[in-house]
mmCIF file of C-alpha atoms and ligand atoms in Angstrom:
data_model
loop_
_atom_site.group_PDB
_atom_site.id
_atom_site.type_symbol
_atom_site.label_atom_id
_atom_site.label_comp_id
_atom_site.label_asym_id
_atom_site.label_seq_id
_atom_site.Cartn_x
_atom_site.Cartn_y
_atom_site.Cartn_z
ATOM 1 C CA MET A 1242 6.675 12.323 11.972
ATOM 2 C CA ALA A 1243 9.986 12.390 13.822
ATOM 3 C CA ASP A 1244 8.175 13.217 17.053
ATOM 4 C CA SER A 1245 5.745 10.323 16.900
ATOM 5 C CA ARG A 1246 8.697 8.017 16.246
ATOM 6 C CA THR A 1247 10.571 8.995 19.371
ATOM 7 C CA GLU A 1248 7.423 8.643 21.482
ATOM 8 C CA LYS A 1249 6.977 5.071 20.319
ATOM 9 C CA GLY A 1250 10.549 4.046 20.997
ATOM 10 C CA GLU A 1251 11.767 0.506 20.766
ATOM 11 C CA GLY A 1252 12.851 0.105 24.380
ATOM 12 C CA PRO A 1253 11.709 -2.804 26.522
ATOM 13 C CA GLY A 1254 9.077 -0.608 28.166
ATOM 14 C CA ASN A 1255 7.233 -0.414 24.853
ATOM 15 C CA ALA A 1256 7.378 -4.086 24.026
ATOM 16 C CA VAL A 1257 3.694 -4.337 23.138
ATOM 17 C CA SER A 1258 3.321 -1.141 21.079
ATOM 18 C CA MET A 1259 2.504 -1.667 17.422
ATOM 19 C CA PRO A 1260 4.821 -0.309 14.777
ATOM 20 C CA THR A 1261 3.550 3.155 13.826
ATOM 21 C CA ILE A 1262 1.639 3.304 10.539
ATOM 22 C CA THR A 1263 1.442 6.708 8.872
ATOM 23 C CA PRO A 1264 -0.730 7.443 5.822
ATOM 24 C CA VAL A 1265 0.731 9.966 3.372
ATOM 25 C CA LEU A 1266 -1.539 11.593 0.783
ATOM 26 C CA VAL A 1267 0.277 11.734 -2.557
ATOM 27 C CA ALA A 1268 -2.472 12.445 -5.103
ATOM 28 C CA GLU A 1269 -6.138 12.910 -5.795
ATOM 29 C CA LEU A 1270 -7.785 11.414 -8.847
ATOM 30 C CA LEU A 1271 -11.127 12.105 -10.435
ATOM 31 C CA ALA A 1272 -13.182 8.907 -10.585
ATOM 32 C CA GLU A 1273 -16.828 8.941 -11.665
ATOM 33 C CA GLY A 1274 -17.099 12.649 -10.903
ATOM 34 C CA GLU A 1275 -15.628 12.415 -7.401
ATOM 35 C CA ARG A 1276 -12.187 13.188 -6.029
ATOM 36 C CA MET A 1277 -10.551 10.004 -4.771
ATOM 37 C CA PRO A 1278 -7.496 10.275 -2.508
ATOM 38 C CA VAL A 1279 -4.364 8.238 -3.189
ATOM 39 C CA TYR A 1280 -2.439 7.299 -0.043
ATOM 40 C CA VAL A 1281 0.808 5.484 0.540
ATOM 41 C CA HIS A 1282 1.670 4.136 4.003
ATOM 42 C CA VAL A 1283 4.859 4.206 6.050
ATOM 43 C CA ILE A 1284 5.462 1.514 8.681
ATOM 44 C CA ASP A 1285 8.046 2.352 11.317
ATOM 45 C CA HIS A 1286 9.156 -1.093 12.430
ATOM 46 C CA PRO A 1287 12.022 -1.581 14.893
ATOM 47 C CA GLU A 1288 13.955 -3.446 12.188
ATOM 48 C CA GLY A 1289 13.390 -0.925 9.403
ATOM 49 C CA ARG A 1290 11.148 1.606 7.753
ATOM 50 C CA VAL A 1291 8.786 0.162 5.143
ATOM 51 C CA LEU A 1292 6.931 2.138 2.474
ATOM 52 C CA VAL A 1293 3.793 0.486 1.094
ATOM 53 C CA ASP A 1294 3.148 1.719 -2.454
ATOM 54 C CA THR A 1295 4.686 4.833 -3.980
ATOM 55 C CA GLY A 1296 1.795 6.756 -5.542
ATOM 56 C CA MET A 1297 2.475 8.986 -8.524
ATOM 57 C CA THR A 1298 4.990 11.738 -9.179
ATOM 58 C CA GLN A 1299 3.923 13.019 -12.582
ATOM 59 C CA VAL A 1300 1.002 13.255 -14.962
ATOM 60 C CA HIS A 1301 0.698 11.038 -18.032
ATOM 61 C CA PRO A 1302 -1.524 11.260 -21.127
ATOM 62 C CA ALA A 1303 -2.950 7.801 -20.381
ATOM 63 C CA VAL A 1304 -4.612 9.113 -17.200
ATOM 64 C CA ASP A 1305 -5.379 12.731 -18.121
ATOM 65 C CA ASP A 1306 -9.101 11.971 -17.797
ATOM 66 C CA MET A 1307 -8.563 11.431 -14.050
ATOM 67 C CA ASP A 1308 -7.180 14.971 -13.741
ATOM 68 C CA PRO A 1309 -4.450 14.016 -11.215
ATOM 69 C CA LEU A 1310 -3.656 16.537 -8.470
ATOM 70 C CA LEU A 1311 -0.220 15.535 -7.251
ATOM 71 C CA THR A 1312 1.663 15.973 -3.984
ATOM 72 C CA PRO A 1313 4.486 13.522 -4.729
ATOM 73 C CA LEU A 1314 6.724 12.101 -2.003
ATOM 74 C CA SER A 1315 9.673 13.790 -3.722
ATOM 75 C CA GLU A 1316 8.117 17.223 -3.121
ATOM 76 C CA GLN A 1317 7.028 16.705 0.478
ATOM 77 C CA THR A 1318 9.698 18.438 2.539
ATOM 78 C CA ASP A 1319 9.024 16.365 5.662
ATOM 79 C CA PHE A 1320 9.254 13.025 3.837
ATOM 80 C CA ASP A 1321 12.715 11.443 4.029
ATOM 81 C CA LEU A 1322 13.127 9.343 0.867
ATOM 82 C CA ALA A 1323 16.541 8.089 1.980
ATOM 83 C CA GLY A 1324 15.063 6.870 5.281
ATOM 84 C CA ILE A 1325 13.033 4.141 3.538
ATOM 85 C CA ASP A 1326 14.674 0.705 3.894
ATOM 86 C CA ILE A 1327 12.145 -1.434 2.039
ATOM 87 C CA VAL A 1328 9.413 -0.698 -0.516
ATOM 88 C CA VAL A 1329 6.372 -2.943 -1.017
ATOM 89 C CA ASN A 1330 4.012 -2.668 -3.978
ATOM 90 C CA THR A 1331 0.558 -4.043 -3.169
ATOM 91 C CA HIS A 1332 0.074 -4.204 -6.948
ATOM 92 C CA LEU A 1333 1.418 -2.359 -9.973
ATOM 93 C CA HIS A 1334 -1.432 -0.174 -11.189
ATOM 94 C CA PHE A 1335 -0.063 3.271 -12.077
ATOM 95 C CA ASP A 1336 -1.284 5.028 -8.923
ATOM 96 C CA HIS A 1337 0.611 2.559 -6.714
ATOM 97 C CA CYS A 1338 3.977 2.305 -8.499
ATOM 98 C CA GLY A 1339 4.467 5.749 -10.043
ATOM 99 C CA GLY A 1340 7.019 6.735 -7.415
ATOM 100 C CA ASN A 1341 9.086 3.528 -7.639
ATOM 101 C CA HIS A 1342 11.724 5.454 -9.599
ATOM 102 C CA LEU A 1343 12.487 7.459 -6.432
ATOM 103 C CA PHE A 1344 13.766 4.329 -4.689
ATOM 104 C CA THR A 1345 16.559 2.972 -6.848
ATOM 105 C CA GLY A 1346 18.887 0.965 -4.631
ATOM 106 C CA THR A 1347 16.032 0.016 -2.278
ATOM 107 C CA PRO A 1348 14.472 -3.452 -2.678
ATOM 108 C CA VAL A 1349 10.889 -3.341 -3.998
ATOM 109 C CA TYR A 1350 8.847 -6.404 -2.958
ATOM 110 C CA VAL A 1351 6.016 -7.440 -5.257
ATOM 111 C CA GLN A 1352 4.274 -10.728 -6.009
ATOM 112 C CA ARG A 1353 5.837 -12.412 -9.030
ATOM 113 C CA ALA A 1354 2.422 -12.895 -10.691
ATOM 114 C CA GLU A 1355 1.794 -9.154 -10.408
ATOM 115 C CA LEU A 1356 5.128 -8.259 -11.958
ATOM 116 C CA ASP A 1357 4.574 -10.758 -14.776
ATOM 117 C CA ASP A 1358 1.135 -9.310 -15.572
ATOM 118 C CA ALA A 1359 2.291 -5.686 -15.400
ATOM 119 C CA LEU A 1360 5.116 -6.422 -17.816
ATOM 120 C CA SER A 1361 3.096 -8.478 -20.283
ATOM 121 C CA GLU A 1362 -0.564 -7.367 -20.350
ATOM 122 C CA GLU A 1363 -1.690 -4.443 -22.480
ATOM 123 C CA ASP A 1364 -3.327 -1.503 -20.695
ATOM 124 C CA TYR A 1365 -2.556 -3.000 -17.283
ATOM 125 C CA THR A 1366 -0.699 0.026 -15.967
ATOM 126 C CA ILE A 1367 1.737 2.696 -17.162
ATOM 127 C CA ARG A 1368 4.488 0.237 -17.948
ATOM 128 C CA GLU A 1369 7.292 2.780 -18.158
ATOM 129 C CA TRP A 1370 6.662 3.614 -14.486
ATOM 130 C CA VAL A 1371 6.994 -0.073 -13.580
ATOM 131 C CA GLU A 1372 10.134 -0.375 -15.688
ATOM 132 C CA ALA A 1373 11.795 2.809 -14.427
ATOM 133 C CA PRO A 1374 15.581 2.468 -14.657
ATOM 134 C CA GLY A 1375 17.310 1.204 -11.537
ATOM 135 C CA VAL A 1376 14.230 -0.143 -9.744
ATOM 136 C CA GLN A 1377 15.199 -3.440 -8.074
ATOM 137 C CA TYR A 1378 12.208 -5.753 -7.769
ATOM 138 C CA VAL A 1379 12.231 -8.710 -5.428
ATOM 139 C CA PRO A 1380 9.568 -11.079 -6.825
ATOM 140 C CA VAL A 1381 7.708 -12.935 -4.077
ATOM 141 C CA ASP A 1382 5.839 -16.233 -4.429
ATOM 142 C CA GLY A 1383 3.180 -16.382 -1.744
ATOM 143 C CA THR A 1384 3.419 -15.346 1.905
ATOM 144 C CA LEU A 1385 6.668 -13.853 3.174
ATOM 145 C CA GLU A 1386 7.701 -12.688 6.650
ATOM 146 C CA LEU A 1387 9.587 -9.557 5.674
ATOM 147 C CA LEU A 1388 10.379 -8.362 9.200
ATOM 148 C CA ARG A 1389 9.430 -9.786 12.601
ATOM 149 C CA GLY A 1390 5.605 -9.719 12.760
ATOM 150 C CA LEU A 1391 5.352 -8.051 9.349
ATOM 151 C CA ARG A 1392 4.112 -10.292 6.532
ATOM 152 C CA LEU A 1393 3.296 -9.993 2.865
ATOM 153 C CA VAL A 1394 0.119 -11.981 2.140
ATOM 154 C CA PRO A 1395 -1.248 -12.634 -1.375
ATOM 155 C CA THR A 1396 -4.872 -11.470 -1.726
ATOM 156 C CA PRO A 1397 -6.124 -12.109 -5.281
ATOM 157 C CA GLY A 1398 -9.138 -10.187 -6.504
ATOM 158 C CA HIS A 1399 -8.458 -6.592 -7.528
ATOM 159 C CA THR A 1400 -5.589 -8.090 -9.511
ATOM 160 C CA ARG A 1401 -4.401 -11.682 -9.687
ATOM 161 C CA GLY A 1402 -1.092 -10.776 -8.029
ATOM 162 C CA SER A 1403 -2.290 -8.340 -5.344
ATOM 163 C CA GLN A 1404 -0.807 -8.602 -1.867
ATOM 164 C CA VAL A 1405 -1.418 -6.890 1.472
ATOM 165 C CA VAL A 1406 0.897 -6.138 4.376
ATOM 166 C CA LEU A 1407 -0.059 -7.650 7.734
ATOM 167 C CA VAL A 1408 1.501 -6.100 10.856
ATOM 168 C CA GLU A 1409 1.061 -8.044 14.096
ATOM 169 C CA LYS A 1410 2.187 -7.297 17.619
ATOM 170 C CA GLY A 1411 0.986 -8.326 21.045
ATOM 171 C CA GLY A 1412 -2.357 -9.715 19.862
ATOM 172 C CA HIS A 1413 -3.165 -6.720 17.669
ATOM 173 C CA SER A 1414 -3.038 -6.678 13.894
ATOM 174 C CA VAL A 1415 -3.333 -4.111 11.159
ATOM 175 C CA VAL A 1416 -3.564 -4.687 7.400
ATOM 176 C CA ILE A 1417 -2.431 -2.300 4.697
ATOM 177 C CA ALA A 1418 -4.591 -3.460 1.841
ATOM 178 C CA GLY A 1419 -3.834 -1.372 -1.252
ATOM 179 C CA ASP A 1420 -6.871 -1.826 -3.510
ATOM 180 C CA THR A 1421 -7.811 -5.338 -2.379
ATOM 181 C CA ALA A 1422 -10.746 -3.312 -1.104
ATOM 182 C CA VAL A 1423 -11.371 0.170 -2.500
ATOM 183 C CA PHE A 1424 -14.532 0.928 -0.496
ATOM 184 C CA PHE A 1425 -15.476 -0.003 3.076
ATOM 185 C CA ASP A 1426 -18.512 -2.028 2.010
ATOM 186 C CA GLU A 1427 -16.170 -4.456 0.255
ATOM 187 C CA LEU A 1428 -14.828 -5.429 3.680
ATOM 188 C CA ASP A 1429 -18.208 -5.278 5.436
ATOM 189 C CA ASP A 1430 -19.453 -7.737 2.846
ATOM 190 C CA PRO A 1431 -16.388 -9.351 1.247
ATOM 191 C CA ARG A 1432 -16.716 -10.623 -2.312
ATOM 192 C CA THR A 1433 -13.261 -11.548 -3.584
ATOM 193 C CA GLU A 1434 -10.869 -14.189 -2.285
ATOM 194 C CA GLY A 1435 -8.551 -11.400 -1.144
ATOM 195 C CA GLN A 1436 -11.296 -9.550 0.742
ATOM 196 C CA ARG A 1437 -12.388 -12.749 2.487
ATOM 197 C CA LEU A 1438 -8.791 -13.458 3.396
ATOM 198 C CA ILE A 1439 -8.424 -10.033 5.025
ATOM 199 C CA ARG A 1440 -11.530 -10.671 7.126
ATOM 200 C CA ALA A 1441 -10.197 -14.104 8.094
ATOM 201 C CA LEU A 1442 -7.098 -12.398 9.517
ATOM 202 C CA ALA A 1443 -9.458 -10.554 11.932
ATOM 203 C CA PRO A 1444 -7.516 -7.283 11.868
ATOM 204 C CA ASP A 1445 -8.248 -4.359 14.196
ATOM 205 C CA GLU A 1446 -7.804 -1.906 11.322
ATOM 206 C CA VAL A 1447 -7.401 -2.036 7.554
ATOM 207 C CA TRP A 1448 -5.842 0.888 5.720
ATOM 208 C CA LEU A 1449 -7.019 1.277 2.116
ATOM 209 C CA SER A 1450 -5.218 3.286 -0.566
ATOM 210 C CA HIS A 1451 -8.229 5.367 -1.500
ATOM 211 C CA GLN A 1452 -9.850 6.115 1.877
ATOM 212 C CA HIS A 1453 -8.866 8.772 4.414
ATOM 213 C CA GLU A 1454 -9.501 6.616 7.483
ATOM 214 C CA PRO A 1455 -8.897 2.929 8.193
ATOM 215 C CA TRP A 1456 -11.750 0.431 8.051
ATOM 216 C CA ARG A 1457 -12.592 -1.231 11.356
ATOM 217 C CA PRO A 1458 -14.882 -4.210 11.965
ATOM 218 C CA SER A 1459 -18.234 -3.004 13.250
ATOM 219 C CA SER A 1460 -19.404 -4.411 16.562
ATOM 220 C CA GLU A 1461 -22.489 -5.976 14.993
ATOM 221 C CA ASP A 1462 -20.201 -8.282 13.029
ATOM 222 C CA ASP A 1463 -19.242 -9.927 16.306
ATOM 223 C CA ALA A 1464 -22.811 -11.020 16.969
HETATM 224 ZN ZN1 LIG B 1550 -5.489 2.356 -6.754
#
């Protein structure tokens, strides 16, 4: 990761290069008989390093039936926890916030509606992972420009308080979507308000938490 960072330096010669987005596999869950990957994403922006979602770091009786196979951020020797400046939670389901406890002292941006629901609704998530001691949430109401060309955008659907991260530079844009879409066909043929909103942003790529590769608009959609 260090190498790709130096290649995409921040000098004037690279003014149009997008911030680097790196998927990091942190777990695999069993869902309907199939192994589903769980990714978090690191954005190397000139103004800071942003982590989108934190995955899981431990098993829990509530999700034993998903037989979690874990490769937590805290056990990945090439992942620099202290190098993260900002954490974003797309939403607070257990597989997206289970590593929040690793980032005490780092602001964790989440939509206020999402935080309210996670702290009040039964069976919403593993609440003790949301409420881990020392985690400093920054509740957000609506769209927020977090860094230059890097926005948090509410995308209701998967949960009421879901948000995505939109990264824009030089006419290109990439979305990190969490579970606003879980499968590619949900972006090919959007159903929820959040999915339609992602398509309206016309991104070049959309990274999903549970897919190995980013979704891209197919050329036939342009017709
Ligand atoms: Zn998920």
